[in-house]
Amino acid sequence: MPDKRRTAAIIGGGVIGSGWATRFLLNGWDVRFFDPSADAERILHSVIERGREAIPALCDVVPEEGGLYIASSTVDAVEGALYIQESTPERIEVKQAVLKSTQESCDANAIIASSTSGFMPSELQEGALRPEQIIVSHPYNPVYLLPLVEVVASTAVPPEVTQRASDYLESVSMKPVVLGAEVPAHVGDRLLEALWREALWLIKDGVATTGQIDDIITHSFGLRWAQKGLFETYRVAGGQAGMKHFLEQFGPCLEWPWTKLMDVPDLDEALIDRIVEQSDEQAAGRTVMQLENERDRNMVALLKALRAEDAAAGAFLNEINRRQQAGE
Ligand SMILES: NC(=O)c1ccc[n+]([C@@H]2O[C@H](COP(=O)([O-])OP(=O)(O)OC[C@H]3O[C@@H](n4cnc5c(N)ncnc54)[C@H](O)[C@@H]3O)[C@@H](O)[C@H]2O)c1
């Protein structure tokens, strides 16, 4: 544990930025937060409250909270920050402008990480004052509950920077996975994109509704993925002979026309209307806030069950709890 509380700056405080602020704050960092929207502070406090409900259920010893400072500008926010997380809208010109004003006033050794879902670090670094200071730390929503973060660097970034970023992220109970190379949309969103594209086809072609697709996921491979992922699941599916047998048996099928993998359906008005109508029916009058509450309760229950089995994200949380109790 450091002697002095560390400071993170959160630039952009919508869904993701508020989640990051909550994650740092409830794990003992001081947070300097900036978002120009009039509604941002209200959203932030509602997400912090949500985090305060969920996080203690997963901790053996609840960490002491850091202090929150609402900044008046990016310049004000980055003062004294070791780690700066940018979560502004997914538009390259917005991000590059924010990164520019960040670099003009922040510490030259601070880490500047972007939450971008799609841009590569080398795109964010175009025209930057110090490209080697900018990386991607891509989280998953809700950021205060889901531990994974993809850490992505371009060749301009020295390994020391990704190592230090990973250390900071681990200190807020996150599991950093440092990717081997930068690619558009990193890893998780590329996988999800493939599933999303297929789902759009299935709805467009009248094969299944949004509710049926969600049932198919939540009652089958969604349960498998939460604890064994893709490759260990398939290893087991290969029977006692394991992965080699699985690949020999199922590999050739991929050449069959099972899917329309390379084609993207036109997201025209008719398809949008159909998805929205089915999704409204599926929600059955529940508000987004009610759905978020359900999601958080279910996620905490799943993570607790995985902790009891010392499996997957539960094993990670057990290790984090052990380290915190040992004061490491
Ligand atoms: N929503 C997700 O599930 C998700 C998941 C992972 C990563 N991301 C990424 O996170 C980023 C933010 O996404 P979001 O869903 O939170 O969007 P959002 O629209 O909810 O929030 C964006 C926030 O940025 C603020 N903003 C706009 N201009 C700003 C500026 N110049 N300085 C500071 N703040 C500014 C807005 O007021 C808004 O509150 C995007 O890059 C997105 O790709 C999103």
Short mmCIF file of C-alpha atoms and ligand atoms in Angstrom, two decimals:
data_model
loop_
_atom_site.label_atom_id
_atom_site.label_comp_id
_atom_site.label_asym_id
_atom_site.label_seq_id
_atom_site.Cartn_x
_atom_site.Cartn_y
_atom_site.Cartn_z
CA MET A 1 0.00 0.00 0.00
CA PRO A 2 1.39 3.48 -0.85
CA ASP A 3 1.99 5.92 2.09
CA LYS A 4 0.04 8.69 0.40
CA ARG A 5 -3.38 8.32 -1.26
CA ARG A 6 -3.04 8.26 -5.02
CA THR A 7 -5.01 10.48 -7.38
CA ALA A 8 -6.87 9.53 -10.55
CA ALA A 9 -8.41 12.04 -12.96
CA ILE A 10 -11.62 11.00 -14.71
CA ILE A 11 -12.34 13.02 -17.87
CA GLY A 12 -15.85 12.39 -19.20
CA GLY A 13 -18.36 11.02 -16.72
CA GLY A 14 -21.18 9.30 -18.59
CA VAL A 15 -21.96 5.59 -18.19
CA ILE A 16 -18.30 4.56 -18.32
CA GLY A 17 -16.56 7.56 -16.72
CA SER A 18 -18.89 7.44 -13.69
CA GLY A 19 -18.16 3.73 -13.39
CA TRP A 20 -14.41 4.43 -13.43
CA ALA A 21 -14.76 7.21 -10.83
CA THR A 22 -16.72 4.82 -8.59
CA ARG A 23 -14.15 2.04 -9.07
CA PHE A 24 -11.19 4.30 -8.09
CA LEU A 25 -13.03 6.07 -5.27
CA LEU A 26 -14.34 2.91 -3.59
CA ASN A 27 -10.90 1.33 -3.85
CA GLY A 28 -9.25 4.15 -1.92
CA TRP A 29 -7.95 6.52 -4.62
CA ASP A 30 -8.72 10.24 -4.58
CA VAL A 31 -10.69 11.14 -7.70
CA ARG A 32 -10.72 14.41 -9.64
CA PHE A 33 -13.72 14.31 -11.97
CA PHE A 34 -14.58 16.50 -14.96
CA ASP A 35 -17.59 16.40 -17.28
CA PRO A 36 -19.09 19.57 -18.84
CA SER A 37 -22.68 18.25 -18.82
CA ALA A 38 -25.07 19.83 -16.31
CA ASP A 39 -26.37 16.36 -15.40
CA ALA A 40 -22.98 14.71 -14.89
CA GLU A 41 -22.69 15.17 -11.13
CA ARG A 42 -26.15 13.69 -10.53
CA ILE A 43 -25.31 10.65 -12.69
CA LEU A 44 -21.97 10.25 -10.91
CA HIS A 45 -23.58 10.22 -7.45
CA SER A 46 -26.21 7.68 -8.52
CA VAL A 47 -23.46 5.37 -9.85
CA ILE A 48 -21.39 5.80 -6.65
CA GLU A 49 -24.47 4.82 -4.61
CA ARG A 50 -24.94 1.78 -6.83
CA GLY A 51 -21.27 0.85 -6.28
CA ARG A 52 -21.62 1.27 -2.51
CA GLU A 53 -24.50 -1.24 -2.58
CA ALA A 54 -22.69 -3.82 -4.69
CA ILE A 55 -18.98 -3.70 -3.86
CA PRO A 56 -19.07 -4.49 -0.09
CA ALA A 57 -20.81 -7.79 -0.86
CA LEU A 58 -17.66 -8.91 -2.67
CA CYS A 59 -15.05 -7.70 -0.16
CA ASP A 60 -13.85 -9.41 3.02
CA VAL A 61 -12.62 -6.02 4.21
CA VAL A 62 -14.22 -3.01 2.56
CA PRO A 63 -11.48 -0.53 1.48
CA GLU A 64 -11.61 3.00 2.86
CA GLU A 65 -13.06 5.39 0.26
CA GLY A 66 -10.93 8.12 -1.32
CA GLY A 67 -12.00 11.75 -1.65
CA LEU A 68 -13.99 13.16 -4.57
CA TYR A 69 -13.25 16.54 -6.17
CA ILE A 70 -15.48 17.91 -8.92
CA ALA A 71 -13.18 19.79 -11.28
CA SER A 72 -14.16 22.76 -13.44
CA SER A 73 -12.07 21.77 -16.48
CA THR A 74 -9.71 19.13 -17.83
CA VAL A 75 -6.78 21.30 -16.72
CA ASP A 76 -8.16 21.45 -13.17
CA ALA A 77 -8.91 17.70 -13.14
CA VAL A 78 -5.48 16.42 -14.11
CA GLU A 79 -3.58 18.33 -11.44
CA GLY A 80 -1.49 15.89 -9.39
CA ALA A 81 -3.01 12.83 -11.10
CA LEU A 82 -0.88 9.69 -11.57
CA TYR A 83 -3.51 8.02 -13.72
CA ILE A 84 -5.90 9.81 -16.10
CA GLN A 85 -8.84 7.97 -17.66
CA GLU A 86 -10.54 9.59 -20.67
CA SER A 87 -14.15 8.44 -21.29
CA THR A 88 -15.54 11.07 -23.67
CA PRO A 89 -17.85 10.24 -26.64
CA GLU A 90 -16.51 7.81 -29.24
CA ARG A 91 -15.45 10.50 -31.75
CA ILE A 92 -11.79 10.74 -32.71
CA GLU A 93 -11.75 14.57 -32.98
CA VAL A 94 -13.27 14.90 -29.48
CA LYS A 95 -10.81 12.43 -27.98
CA GLN A 96 -7.76 13.95 -29.68
CA ALA A 97 -8.76 17.46 -28.50
CA VAL A 98 -9.30 16.24 -24.91
CA LEU A 99 -5.99 14.36 -24.96
CA LYS A 100 -4.24 17.49 -26.24
CA SER A 101 -5.52 19.70 -23.40
CA THR A 102 -4.79 16.89 -20.93
CA GLN A 103 -1.16 16.65 -22.07
CA GLU A 104 -0.67 20.42 -21.95
CA SER A 105 -1.31 20.42 -18.21
CA CYS A 106 -0.74 16.95 -16.74
CA ASP A 107 2.41 15.43 -15.27
CA ALA A 108 4.65 14.13 -18.08
CA ASN A 109 4.93 10.80 -16.22
CA ALA A 110 1.22 10.30 -15.62
CA ILE A 111 -0.54 7.50 -17.49
CA ILE A 112 -3.23 8.72 -19.87
CA ALA A 113 -5.63 5.91 -20.73
CA SER A 114 -8.63 6.04 -23.04
CA SER A 115 -11.78 3.93 -22.58
CA THR A 116 -12.32 3.85 -26.34
CA SER A 117 -14.15 0.78 -27.62
CA GLY A 118 -12.89 1.11 -31.17
CA PHE A 119 -9.87 3.37 -31.70
CA MET A 120 -6.31 2.10 -31.55
CA PRO A 121 -3.72 3.89 -29.39
CA SER A 122 -1.79 4.99 -32.51
CA GLU A 123 -4.94 6.79 -33.76
CA LEU A 124 -5.38 8.57 -30.40
CA GLN A 125 -1.68 9.51 -30.42
CA GLU A 126 -1.83 11.36 -33.78
CA GLY A 127 -0.59 14.94 -33.21
CA ALA A 128 0.01 14.26 -29.49
CA LEU A 129 2.64 16.09 -27.46
CA ARG A 130 3.97 12.82 -25.93
CA PRO A 131 2.54 9.80 -27.80
CA GLU A 132 4.38 7.42 -25.44
CA GLN A 133 2.14 8.55 -22.57
CA ILE A 134 -1.17 7.48 -24.17
CA ILE A 135 -2.62 3.97 -23.98
CA VAL A 136 -6.06 2.32 -24.07
CA SER A 137 -7.62 0.85 -20.90
CA HIS A 138 -10.87 -0.63 -22.19
CA PRO A 139 -13.32 -1.64 -19.43
CA TYR A 140 -16.70 -3.37 -19.39
CA ASN A 141 -19.95 -1.93 -18.08
CA PRO A 142 -20.57 -1.74 -15.10
CA VAL A 143 -16.94 -0.71 -14.56
CA TYR A 144 -17.26 -0.79 -10.74
CA LEU A 145 -18.28 -4.48 -10.79
CA LEU A 146 -16.67 -6.21 -13.79
CA PRO A 147 -12.96 -6.70 -13.12
CA LEU A 148 -11.58 -7.03 -16.63
CA VAL A 149 -9.74 -4.25 -18.47
CA GLU A 150 -7.97 -4.63 -21.82
CA VAL A 151 -4.70 -2.67 -21.80
CA VAL A 152 -3.52 -1.77 -25.31
CA ALA A 153 -0.37 0.07 -26.40
CA SER A 154 1.11 1.12 -29.74
CA THR A 155 4.78 0.56 -30.56
CA ALA A 156 5.43 4.14 -29.34
CA VAL A 157 4.69 3.13 -25.75
CA PRO A 158 7.51 1.67 -23.62
CA PRO A 159 6.66 -1.55 -21.70
CA GLU A 160 7.29 0.31 -18.42
CA VAL A 161 4.15 2.38 -19.11
CA THR A 162 1.83 -0.60 -19.64
CA GLN A 163 3.37 -2.27 -16.58
CA ARG A 164 2.72 0.78 -14.40
CA ALA A 165 -0.82 1.11 -15.80
CA SER A 166 -1.44 -2.56 -14.96
CA ASP A 167 -0.14 -2.02 -11.41
CA TYR A 168 -2.50 0.92 -10.90
CA LEU A 169 -5.44 -1.04 -12.32
CA GLU A 170 -4.68 -4.01 -10.07
CA SER A 171 -4.67 -1.64 -7.09
CA VAL A 172 -8.36 -0.92 -7.84
CA SER A 173 -9.13 -4.66 -7.97
CA MET A 174 -9.12 -4.94 -11.76
CA LYS A 175 -7.68 -7.69 -13.89
CA PRO A 176 -5.59 -6.08 -16.66
CA VAL A 177 -5.00 -8.13 -19.79
CA VAL A 178 -2.23 -6.54 -21.87
CA LEU A 179 -2.84 -7.28 -25.57
CA GLY A 180 0.01 -8.37 -27.83
CA ALA A 181 -0.79 -5.79 -30.53
CA GLU A 182 -3.22 -2.98 -31.26
CA VAL A 183 -6.20 -3.75 -33.53
CA PRO A 184 -9.45 -1.82 -34.08
CA ALA A 185 -11.99 -2.68 -31.32
CA HIS A 186 -9.40 -4.65 -29.30
CA VAL A 187 -10.51 -8.23 -28.39
CA GLY A 188 -13.75 -8.34 -26.40
CA ASP A 189 -15.71 -6.06 -28.69
CA ARG A 190 -14.53 -7.95 -31.78
CA LEU A 191 -15.96 -11.14 -30.30
CA LEU A 192 -19.17 -9.40 -29.31
CA GLU A 193 -19.44 -7.77 -32.73
CA ALA A 194 -19.51 -11.18 -34.40
CA LEU A 195 -22.35 -12.30 -32.11
CA TRP A 196 -24.23 -9.02 -32.56
CA ARG A 197 -24.00 -9.24 -36.37
CA GLU A 198 -25.43 -12.77 -36.35
CA ALA A 199 -28.20 -11.73 -33.95
CA LEU A 200 -29.22 -8.89 -36.30
CA TRP A 201 -29.48 -11.36 -39.20
CA LEU A 202 -31.54 -13.79 -37.13
CA ILE A 203 -34.01 -11.04 -36.17
CA LYS A 204 -34.15 -9.61 -39.70
CA ASP A 205 -34.81 -13.05 -41.19
CA GLY A 206 -37.57 -13.72 -38.63
CA VAL A 207 -35.72 -16.73 -37.16
CA ALA A 208 -35.82 -15.54 -33.54
CA THR A 209 -36.94 -12.54 -31.47
CA THR A 210 -34.75 -10.46 -29.13
CA GLY A 211 -36.29 -12.34 -26.18
CA GLN A 212 -35.62 -15.76 -27.71
CA ILE A 213 -32.01 -14.87 -28.51
CA ASP A 214 -31.47 -13.65 -24.95
CA ASP A 215 -33.03 -16.86 -23.56
CA ILE A 216 -30.74 -18.93 -25.78
CA ILE A 217 -27.71 -17.07 -24.42
CA THR A 218 -28.68 -16.87 -20.73
CA HIS A 219 -29.86 -20.48 -20.44
CA SER A 220 -26.90 -22.09 -22.23
CA PHE A 221 -23.53 -20.75 -23.27
CA GLY A 222 -23.88 -17.56 -21.17
CA LEU A 223 -23.68 -19.83 -18.11
CA ARG A 224 -20.72 -21.69 -19.57
CA TRP A 225 -18.81 -18.54 -20.47
CA ALA A 226 -19.02 -17.01 -16.97
CA GLN A 227 -16.87 -19.79 -15.60
CA LYS A 228 -14.99 -21.54 -18.40
CA GLY A 229 -14.73 -19.11 -21.29
CA LEU A 230 -14.63 -20.23 -24.92
CA PHE A 231 -11.58 -22.46 -25.19
CA GLU A 232 -11.90 -24.47 -21.97
CA THR A 233 -15.58 -25.00 -22.79
CA TYR A 234 -14.63 -26.45 -26.19
CA ARG A 235 -11.81 -28.49 -24.69
CA VAL A 236 -14.39 -30.18 -22.46
CA ALA A 237 -16.79 -30.54 -25.42
CA GLY A 238 -14.12 -32.60 -27.18
CA GLY A 239 -14.56 -35.32 -24.56
CA GLN A 240 -11.62 -37.05 -22.87
CA ALA A 241 -9.43 -36.49 -25.96
CA GLY A 242 -9.67 -32.71 -25.41
CA MET A 243 -8.94 -29.84 -27.77
CA LYS A 244 -7.24 -31.74 -30.61
CA HIS A 245 -10.22 -34.04 -30.97
CA PHE A 246 -12.61 -31.11 -30.79
CA LEU A 247 -10.81 -29.26 -33.60
CA GLU A 248 -10.61 -32.37 -35.79
CA GLN A 249 -14.29 -33.08 -35.28
CA PHE A 250 -15.75 -29.60 -35.63
CA GLY A 251 -13.10 -27.62 -37.53
CA PRO A 252 -14.30 -28.68 -41.03
CA CYS A 253 -17.87 -27.55 -40.21
CA LEU A 254 -16.69 -23.96 -40.23
CA GLU A 255 -16.41 -24.22 -44.00
CA TRP A 256 -20.07 -25.09 -44.30
CA PRO A 257 -22.51 -22.24 -44.91
CA TRP A 258 -23.75 -22.20 -41.31
CA THR A 259 -23.60 -18.48 -40.95
CA LYS A 260 -23.42 -15.29 -42.93
CA LEU A 261 -20.28 -14.36 -41.07
CA MET A 262 -18.84 -11.89 -43.53
CA ASP A 263 -22.05 -10.02 -44.31
CA VAL A 264 -23.52 -7.19 -42.26
CA PRO A 265 -27.32 -6.67 -42.44
CA ASP A 266 -28.55 -3.21 -43.35
CA LEU A 267 -29.68 -1.61 -40.10
CA ASP A 268 -32.59 0.10 -41.86
CA GLU A 269 -35.67 1.63 -40.23
CA ALA A 270 -37.70 -1.58 -40.52
CA LEU A 271 -35.04 -3.62 -38.68
CA ILE A 272 -34.58 -0.92 -36.03
CA ASP A 273 -38.37 -0.78 -35.46
CA ARG A 274 -38.57 -4.55 -35.15
CA ILE A 275 -35.72 -4.72 -32.61
CA VAL A 276 -37.08 -1.83 -30.55
CA GLU A 277 -40.61 -3.30 -30.51
CA GLN A 278 -39.37 -6.75 -29.45
CA SER A 279 -37.05 -5.26 -26.86
CA ASP A 280 -39.89 -3.16 -25.37
CA GLU A 281 -42.03 -6.28 -25.13
CA GLN A 282 -39.17 -8.14 -23.48
CA ALA A 283 -38.64 -5.38 -20.87
CA ALA A 284 -42.35 -5.67 -19.92
CA GLY A 285 -42.48 -2.13 -18.48
CA ARG A 286 -39.25 -2.35 -16.43
CA THR A 287 -37.22 0.89 -16.52
CA VAL A 288 -33.50 0.95 -17.36
CA MET A 289 -32.82 1.67 -13.68
CA GLN A 290 -34.77 -1.45 -12.66
CA LEU A 291 -32.82 -3.48 -15.22
CA GLU A 292 -29.53 -2.08 -13.86
CA ASN A 293 -30.55 -3.04 -10.31
CA GLU A 294 -31.41 -6.57 -11.46
CA ARG A 295 -28.12 -6.79 -13.35
CA ASP A 296 -26.05 -5.69 -10.33
CA ARG A 297 -27.81 -8.07 -7.92
CA ASN A 298 -27.39 -11.01 -10.32
CA MET A 299 -23.77 -10.17 -10.99
CA VAL A 300 -22.93 -9.98 -7.30
CA ALA A 301 -24.68 -13.34 -6.76
CA LEU A 302 -22.72 -14.92 -9.63
CA LEU A 303 -19.41 -13.51 -8.43
CA LYS A 304 -20.11 -14.75 -4.89
CA ALA A 305 -20.89 -18.22 -6.23
CA LEU A 306 -17.66 -18.18 -8.26
CA ARG A 307 -15.72 -17.04 -5.17
CA ALA A 308 -17.09 -20.05 -3.29
CA GLU A 309 -15.80 -22.31 -6.07
CA ASP A 310 -12.54 -20.32 -6.41
CA ALA A 311 -13.20 -20.28 -10.16
CA ALA A 312 -12.69 -17.71 -12.97
CA ALA A 313 -13.49 -14.11 -11.82
CA GLY A 314 -14.25 -15.53 -8.34
CA ALA A 315 -10.69 -16.87 -8.04
CA PHE A 316 -9.42 -13.44 -9.06
CA LEU A 317 -11.54 -11.72 -6.38
CA ASN A 318 -10.31 -14.20 -3.77
CA GLU A 319 -6.72 -13.33 -4.66
CA ILE A 320 -7.44 -9.58 -4.49
CA ASN A 321 -9.11 -10.02 -1.08
CA ARG A 322 -6.17 -12.07 0.17
CA ARG A 323 -3.68 -9.40 -0.98
CA GLN A 324 -5.69 -6.58 0.57
CA GLN A 325 -5.84 -8.36 3.91
CA ALA A 326 -2.09 -9.00 3.76
CA GLY A 327 -1.61 -5.26 3.06
CA GLU A 328 0.21 -5.97 -0.22
N1 LIG B 1 -21.03 2.16 -22.90
C1 LIG B 1 -20.27 1.07 -22.89
O1 LIG B 1 -20.73 -0.06 -22.68
C2 LIG B 1 -18.77 1.21 -23.12
C3 LIG B 1 -17.94 0.14 -22.70
C4 LIG B 1 -16.55 0.29 -22.79
C5 LIG B 1 -16.01 1.46 -23.34
N2 LIG B 1 -16.85 2.47 -23.76
C6 LIG B 1 -16.22 3.70 -24.28
O2 LIG B 1 -16.24 4.69 -23.25
C7 LIG B 1 -16.34 6.00 -23.82
C8 LIG B 1 -17.51 6.74 -23.22
O3 LIG B 1 -18.70 6.02 -23.49
P1 LIG B 1 -20.04 6.21 -22.60
O4 LIG B 1 -20.91 5.05 -22.95
O5 LIG B 1 -19.69 6.48 -21.19
O6 LIG B 1 -20.62 7.55 -23.27
P2 LIG B 1 -21.60 8.63 -22.62
O7 LIG B 1 -22.22 9.36 -23.75
O8 LIG B 1 -22.47 7.98 -21.58
O9 LIG B 1 -20.59 9.62 -21.83
C9 LIG B 1 -19.72 10.51 -22.46
C10 LIG B 1 -19.52 11.70 -21.52
O10 LIG B 1 -18.49 12.54 -22.03
C11 LIG B 1 -18.83 13.87 -21.69
N3 LIG B 1 -18.05 14.78 -22.53
C12 LIG B 1 -18.32 15.21 -23.79
N4 LIG B 1 -17.33 16.03 -24.21
C13 LIG B 1 -16.44 16.12 -23.17
C14 LIG B 1 -15.22 16.84 -22.99
N5 LIG B 1 -14.72 17.62 -23.94
N6 LIG B 1 -14.56 16.69 -21.81
C15 LIG B 1 -15.04 15.91 -20.83
N7 LIG B 1 -16.21 15.21 -20.96
C16 LIG B 1 -16.89 15.32 -22.11
C17 LIG B 1 -20.34 13.93 -21.92
O11 LIG B 1 -20.92 15.02 -21.22
C18 LIG B 1 -20.78 12.57 -21.39
O12 LIG B 1 -21.16 12.65 -20.01
C19 LIG B 1 -16.43 5.79 -25.35
O13 LIG B 1 -15.15 5.93 -25.89
C20 LIG B 1 -16.91 4.34 -25.48
O14 LIG B 1 -16.49 3.73 -26.66
C21 LIG B 1 -18.20 2.39 -23.64
#
